[in-house]
PDB file of C-alpha atoms in Angstrom:
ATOM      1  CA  UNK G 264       6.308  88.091  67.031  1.00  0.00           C
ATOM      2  CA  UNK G 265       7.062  86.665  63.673  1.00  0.00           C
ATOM      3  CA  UNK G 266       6.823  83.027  62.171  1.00  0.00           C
ATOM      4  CA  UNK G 267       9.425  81.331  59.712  1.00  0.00           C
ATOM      5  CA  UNK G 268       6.864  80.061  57.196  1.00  0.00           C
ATOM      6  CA  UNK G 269       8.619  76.795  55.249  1.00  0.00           C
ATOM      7  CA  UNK G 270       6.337  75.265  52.895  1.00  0.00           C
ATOM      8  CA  UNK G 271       3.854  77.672  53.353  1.00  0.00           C
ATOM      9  CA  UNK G 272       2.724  76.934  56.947  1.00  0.00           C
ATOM     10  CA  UNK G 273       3.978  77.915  60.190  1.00  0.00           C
ATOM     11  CA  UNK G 274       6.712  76.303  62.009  1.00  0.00           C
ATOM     12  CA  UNK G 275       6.040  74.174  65.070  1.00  0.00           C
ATOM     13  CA  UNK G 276       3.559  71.498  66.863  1.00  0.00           C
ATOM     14  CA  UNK G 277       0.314  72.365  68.293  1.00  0.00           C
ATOM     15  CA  UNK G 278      -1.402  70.264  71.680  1.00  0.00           C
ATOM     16  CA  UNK G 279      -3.837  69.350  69.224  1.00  0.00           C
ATOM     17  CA  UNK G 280      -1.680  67.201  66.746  1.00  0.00           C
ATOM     18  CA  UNK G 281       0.103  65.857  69.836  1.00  0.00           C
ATOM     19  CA  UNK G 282      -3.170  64.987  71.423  1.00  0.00           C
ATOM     20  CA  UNK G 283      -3.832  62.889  67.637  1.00  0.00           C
ATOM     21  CA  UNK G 284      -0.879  61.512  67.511  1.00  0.00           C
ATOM     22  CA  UNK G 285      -0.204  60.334  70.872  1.00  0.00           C
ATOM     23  CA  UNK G 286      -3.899  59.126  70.504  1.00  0.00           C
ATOM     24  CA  UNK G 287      -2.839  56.859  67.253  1.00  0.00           C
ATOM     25  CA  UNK G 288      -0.100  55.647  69.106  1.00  0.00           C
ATOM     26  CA  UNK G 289      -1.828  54.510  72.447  1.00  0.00           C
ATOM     27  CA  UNK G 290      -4.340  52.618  70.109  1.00  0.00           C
ATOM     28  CA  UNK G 291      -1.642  50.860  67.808  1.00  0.00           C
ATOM     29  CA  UNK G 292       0.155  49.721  70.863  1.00  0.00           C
ATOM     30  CA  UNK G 293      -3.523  48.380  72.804  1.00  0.00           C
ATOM     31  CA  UNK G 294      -3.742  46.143  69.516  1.00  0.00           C
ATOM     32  CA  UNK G 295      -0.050  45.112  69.249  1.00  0.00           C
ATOM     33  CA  UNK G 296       0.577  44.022  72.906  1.00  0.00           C
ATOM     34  CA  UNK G 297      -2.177  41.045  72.921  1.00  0.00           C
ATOM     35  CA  UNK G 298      -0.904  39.616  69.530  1.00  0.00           C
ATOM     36  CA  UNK G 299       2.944  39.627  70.696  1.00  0.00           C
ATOM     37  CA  UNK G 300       1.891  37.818  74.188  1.00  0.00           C
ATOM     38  CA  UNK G 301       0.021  35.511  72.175  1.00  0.00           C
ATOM     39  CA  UNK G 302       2.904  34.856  69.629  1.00  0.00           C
ATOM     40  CA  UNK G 303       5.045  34.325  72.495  1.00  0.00           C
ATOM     41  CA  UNK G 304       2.540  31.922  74.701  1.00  0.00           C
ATOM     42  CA  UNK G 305       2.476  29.764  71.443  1.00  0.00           C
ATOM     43  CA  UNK G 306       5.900  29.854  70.935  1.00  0.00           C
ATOM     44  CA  UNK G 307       6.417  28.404  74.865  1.00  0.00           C
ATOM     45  CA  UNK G 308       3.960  25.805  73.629  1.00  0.00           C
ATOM     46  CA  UNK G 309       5.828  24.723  70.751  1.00  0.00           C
ATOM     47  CA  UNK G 310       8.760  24.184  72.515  1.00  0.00           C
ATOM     48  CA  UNK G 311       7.064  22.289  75.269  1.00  0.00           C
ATOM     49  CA  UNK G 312       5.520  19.855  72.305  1.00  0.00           C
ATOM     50  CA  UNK G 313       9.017  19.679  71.033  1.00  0.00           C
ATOM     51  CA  UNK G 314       9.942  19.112  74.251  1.00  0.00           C
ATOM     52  CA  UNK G 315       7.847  16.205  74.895  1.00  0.00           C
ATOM     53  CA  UNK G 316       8.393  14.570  71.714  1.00  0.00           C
ATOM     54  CA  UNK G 317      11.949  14.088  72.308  1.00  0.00           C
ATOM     55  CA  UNK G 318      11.009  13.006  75.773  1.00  0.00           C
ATOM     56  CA  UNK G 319       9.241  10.300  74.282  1.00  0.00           C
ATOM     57  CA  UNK G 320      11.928   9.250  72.042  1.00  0.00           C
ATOM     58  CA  UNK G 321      14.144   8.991  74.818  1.00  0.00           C
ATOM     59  CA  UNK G 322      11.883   6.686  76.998  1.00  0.00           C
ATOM     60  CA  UNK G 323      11.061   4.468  73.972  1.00  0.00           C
ATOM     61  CA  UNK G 324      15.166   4.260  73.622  1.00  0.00           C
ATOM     62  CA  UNK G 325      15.292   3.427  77.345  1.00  0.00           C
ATOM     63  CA  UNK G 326      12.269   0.838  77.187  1.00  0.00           C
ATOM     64  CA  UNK G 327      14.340  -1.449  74.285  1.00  0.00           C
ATOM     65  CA  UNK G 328      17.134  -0.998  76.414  1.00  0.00           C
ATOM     66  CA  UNK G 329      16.070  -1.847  79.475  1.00  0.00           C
ATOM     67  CA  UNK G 330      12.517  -3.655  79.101  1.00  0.00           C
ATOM     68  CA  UNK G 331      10.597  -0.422  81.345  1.00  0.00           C
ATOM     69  CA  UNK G 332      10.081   2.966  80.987  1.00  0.00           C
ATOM     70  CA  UNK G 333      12.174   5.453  83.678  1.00  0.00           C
ATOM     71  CA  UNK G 334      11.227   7.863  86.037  1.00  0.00           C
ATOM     72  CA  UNK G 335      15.225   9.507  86.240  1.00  0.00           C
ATOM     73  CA  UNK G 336      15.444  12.727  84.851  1.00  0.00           C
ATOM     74  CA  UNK G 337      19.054  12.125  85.232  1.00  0.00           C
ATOM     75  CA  UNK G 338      18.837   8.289  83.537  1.00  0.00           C
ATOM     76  CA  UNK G 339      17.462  10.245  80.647  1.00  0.00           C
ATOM     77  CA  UNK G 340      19.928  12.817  80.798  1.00  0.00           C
ATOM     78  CA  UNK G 341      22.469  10.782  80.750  1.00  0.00           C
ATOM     79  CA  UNK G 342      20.793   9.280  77.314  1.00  0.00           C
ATOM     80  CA  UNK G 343      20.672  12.823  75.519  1.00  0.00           C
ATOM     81  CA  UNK G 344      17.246  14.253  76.886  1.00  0.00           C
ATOM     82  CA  UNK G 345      17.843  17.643  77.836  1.00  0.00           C
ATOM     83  CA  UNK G 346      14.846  20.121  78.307  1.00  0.00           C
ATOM     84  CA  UNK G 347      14.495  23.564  76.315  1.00  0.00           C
ATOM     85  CA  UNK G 348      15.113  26.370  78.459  1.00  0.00           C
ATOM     86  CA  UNK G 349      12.482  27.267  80.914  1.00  0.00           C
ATOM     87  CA  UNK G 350      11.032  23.564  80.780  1.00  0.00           C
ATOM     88  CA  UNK G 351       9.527  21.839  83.769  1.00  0.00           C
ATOM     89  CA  UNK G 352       9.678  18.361  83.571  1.00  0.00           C
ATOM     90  CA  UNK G 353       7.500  16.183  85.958  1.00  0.00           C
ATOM     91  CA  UNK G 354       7.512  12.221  84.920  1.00  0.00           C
ATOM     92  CA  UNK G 355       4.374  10.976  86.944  1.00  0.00           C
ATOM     93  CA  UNK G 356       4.371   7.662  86.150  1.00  0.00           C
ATOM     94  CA  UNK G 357       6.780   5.155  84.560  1.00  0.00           C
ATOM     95  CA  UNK G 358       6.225   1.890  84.654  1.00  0.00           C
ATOM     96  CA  UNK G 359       6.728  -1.578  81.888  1.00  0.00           C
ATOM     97  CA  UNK G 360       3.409  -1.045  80.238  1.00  0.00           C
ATOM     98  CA  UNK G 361       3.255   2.934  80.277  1.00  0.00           C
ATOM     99  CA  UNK G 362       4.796   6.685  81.313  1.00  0.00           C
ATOM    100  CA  UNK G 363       2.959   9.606  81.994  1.00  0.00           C
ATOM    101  CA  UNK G 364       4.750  13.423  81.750  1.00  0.00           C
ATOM    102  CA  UNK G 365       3.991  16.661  82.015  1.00  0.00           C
ATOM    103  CA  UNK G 366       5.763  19.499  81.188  1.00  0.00           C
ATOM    104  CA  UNK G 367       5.360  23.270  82.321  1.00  0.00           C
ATOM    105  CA  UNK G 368       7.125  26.665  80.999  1.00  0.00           C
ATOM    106  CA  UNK G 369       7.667  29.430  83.198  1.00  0.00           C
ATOM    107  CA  UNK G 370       6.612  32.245  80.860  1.00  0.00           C
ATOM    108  CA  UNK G 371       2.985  30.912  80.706  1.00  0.00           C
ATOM    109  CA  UNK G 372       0.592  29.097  82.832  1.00  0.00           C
ATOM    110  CA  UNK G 373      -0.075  26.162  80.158  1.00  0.00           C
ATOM    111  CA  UNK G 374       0.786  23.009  80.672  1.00  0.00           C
ATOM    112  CA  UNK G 375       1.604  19.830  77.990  1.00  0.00           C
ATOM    113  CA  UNK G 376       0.771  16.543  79.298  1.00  0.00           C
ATOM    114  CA  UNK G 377       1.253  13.076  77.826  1.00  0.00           C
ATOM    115  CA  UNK G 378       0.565   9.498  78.744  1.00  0.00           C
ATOM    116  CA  UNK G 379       1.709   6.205  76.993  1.00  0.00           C
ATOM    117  CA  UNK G 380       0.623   2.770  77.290  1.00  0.00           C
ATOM    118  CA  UNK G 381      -1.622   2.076  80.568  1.00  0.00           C
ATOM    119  CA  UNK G 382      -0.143   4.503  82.634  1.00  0.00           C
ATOM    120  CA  UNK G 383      -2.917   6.813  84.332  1.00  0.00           C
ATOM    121  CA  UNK G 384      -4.171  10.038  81.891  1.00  0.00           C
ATOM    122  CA  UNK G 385      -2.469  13.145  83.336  1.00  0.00           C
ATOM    123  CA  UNK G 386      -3.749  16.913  82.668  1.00  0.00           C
ATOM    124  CA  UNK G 387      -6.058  17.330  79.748  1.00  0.00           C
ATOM    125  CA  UNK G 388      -4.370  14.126  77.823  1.00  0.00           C
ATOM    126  CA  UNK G 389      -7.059  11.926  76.728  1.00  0.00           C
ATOM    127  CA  UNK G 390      -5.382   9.655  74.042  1.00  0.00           C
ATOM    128  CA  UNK G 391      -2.374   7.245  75.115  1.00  0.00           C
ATOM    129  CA  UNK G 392       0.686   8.789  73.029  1.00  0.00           C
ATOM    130  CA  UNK G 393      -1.526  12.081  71.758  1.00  0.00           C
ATOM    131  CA  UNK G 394       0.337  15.072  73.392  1.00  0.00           C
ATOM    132  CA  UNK G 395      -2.278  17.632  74.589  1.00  0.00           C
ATOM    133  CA  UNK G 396      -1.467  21.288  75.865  1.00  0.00           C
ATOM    134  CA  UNK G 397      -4.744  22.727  78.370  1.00  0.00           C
TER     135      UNK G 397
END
């Protein structure tokens, strides 16, 4: 049996450098994986702040309009609100003095609630018009 020597060593793998190197590998990818599902969780939470903010812009719209805030997903449809992909919208409350919202993605299990006015706190929101994401 004879070996092709380039560069000096013999040609070919050994287990031992696949062991290593599939080793390396399997450790690079236990650190990566977390940090992408993390990126991506925040990025779902973004959007549902984005979300909510236009949400609010929309009710405020309908409140000059019409002198009270609306529960219709449709009435605000119908004024330009239109939920990112994946959004859950739930209006809880909407009332003349206040609306309460909360929205839910479903890639993650967080949720981004809002209240305005004297409408009843929803979710983790503590502070009328202060969106908060639990």
């Amino acid at each position: 049996m004879t070996y092709r020597i380039v560069g000096g060593l013999p040609r070919g793998v050994t287990l031992v450098e696949v062991l290593i190197t599939t080793t390396i590998v399997s450790l690079l990818m236990a650190i990566a994986l977390p940090l992408s599902r993390d990126l991506r969780e925040r990025g779902y939470v973004t959007t549902m702040r984005a979300d909510l903010r236009n949400l609010a812009v929309i009710q405020e719209s309908h409140f000059y309009d019409d002198g009270a805030y609306t529960p219709s997903l449709t009435v605000l449809d119908a004024m330009g609100f239109q939920p990112s992909q994946g959004v859950q919208v739930t209006i809880r409350e909407a009332t003349r003095n206040g609306w309460s919202a909360t929205l839910s993605h479903m890639a993650t299990l967080r949720q981004c609630h809002l209240f305005v006015g004297s409408a009843a706190p929803v979710g983790s929101a503590s502070a009328s018009g202060a969106i908060d994401c639990g």
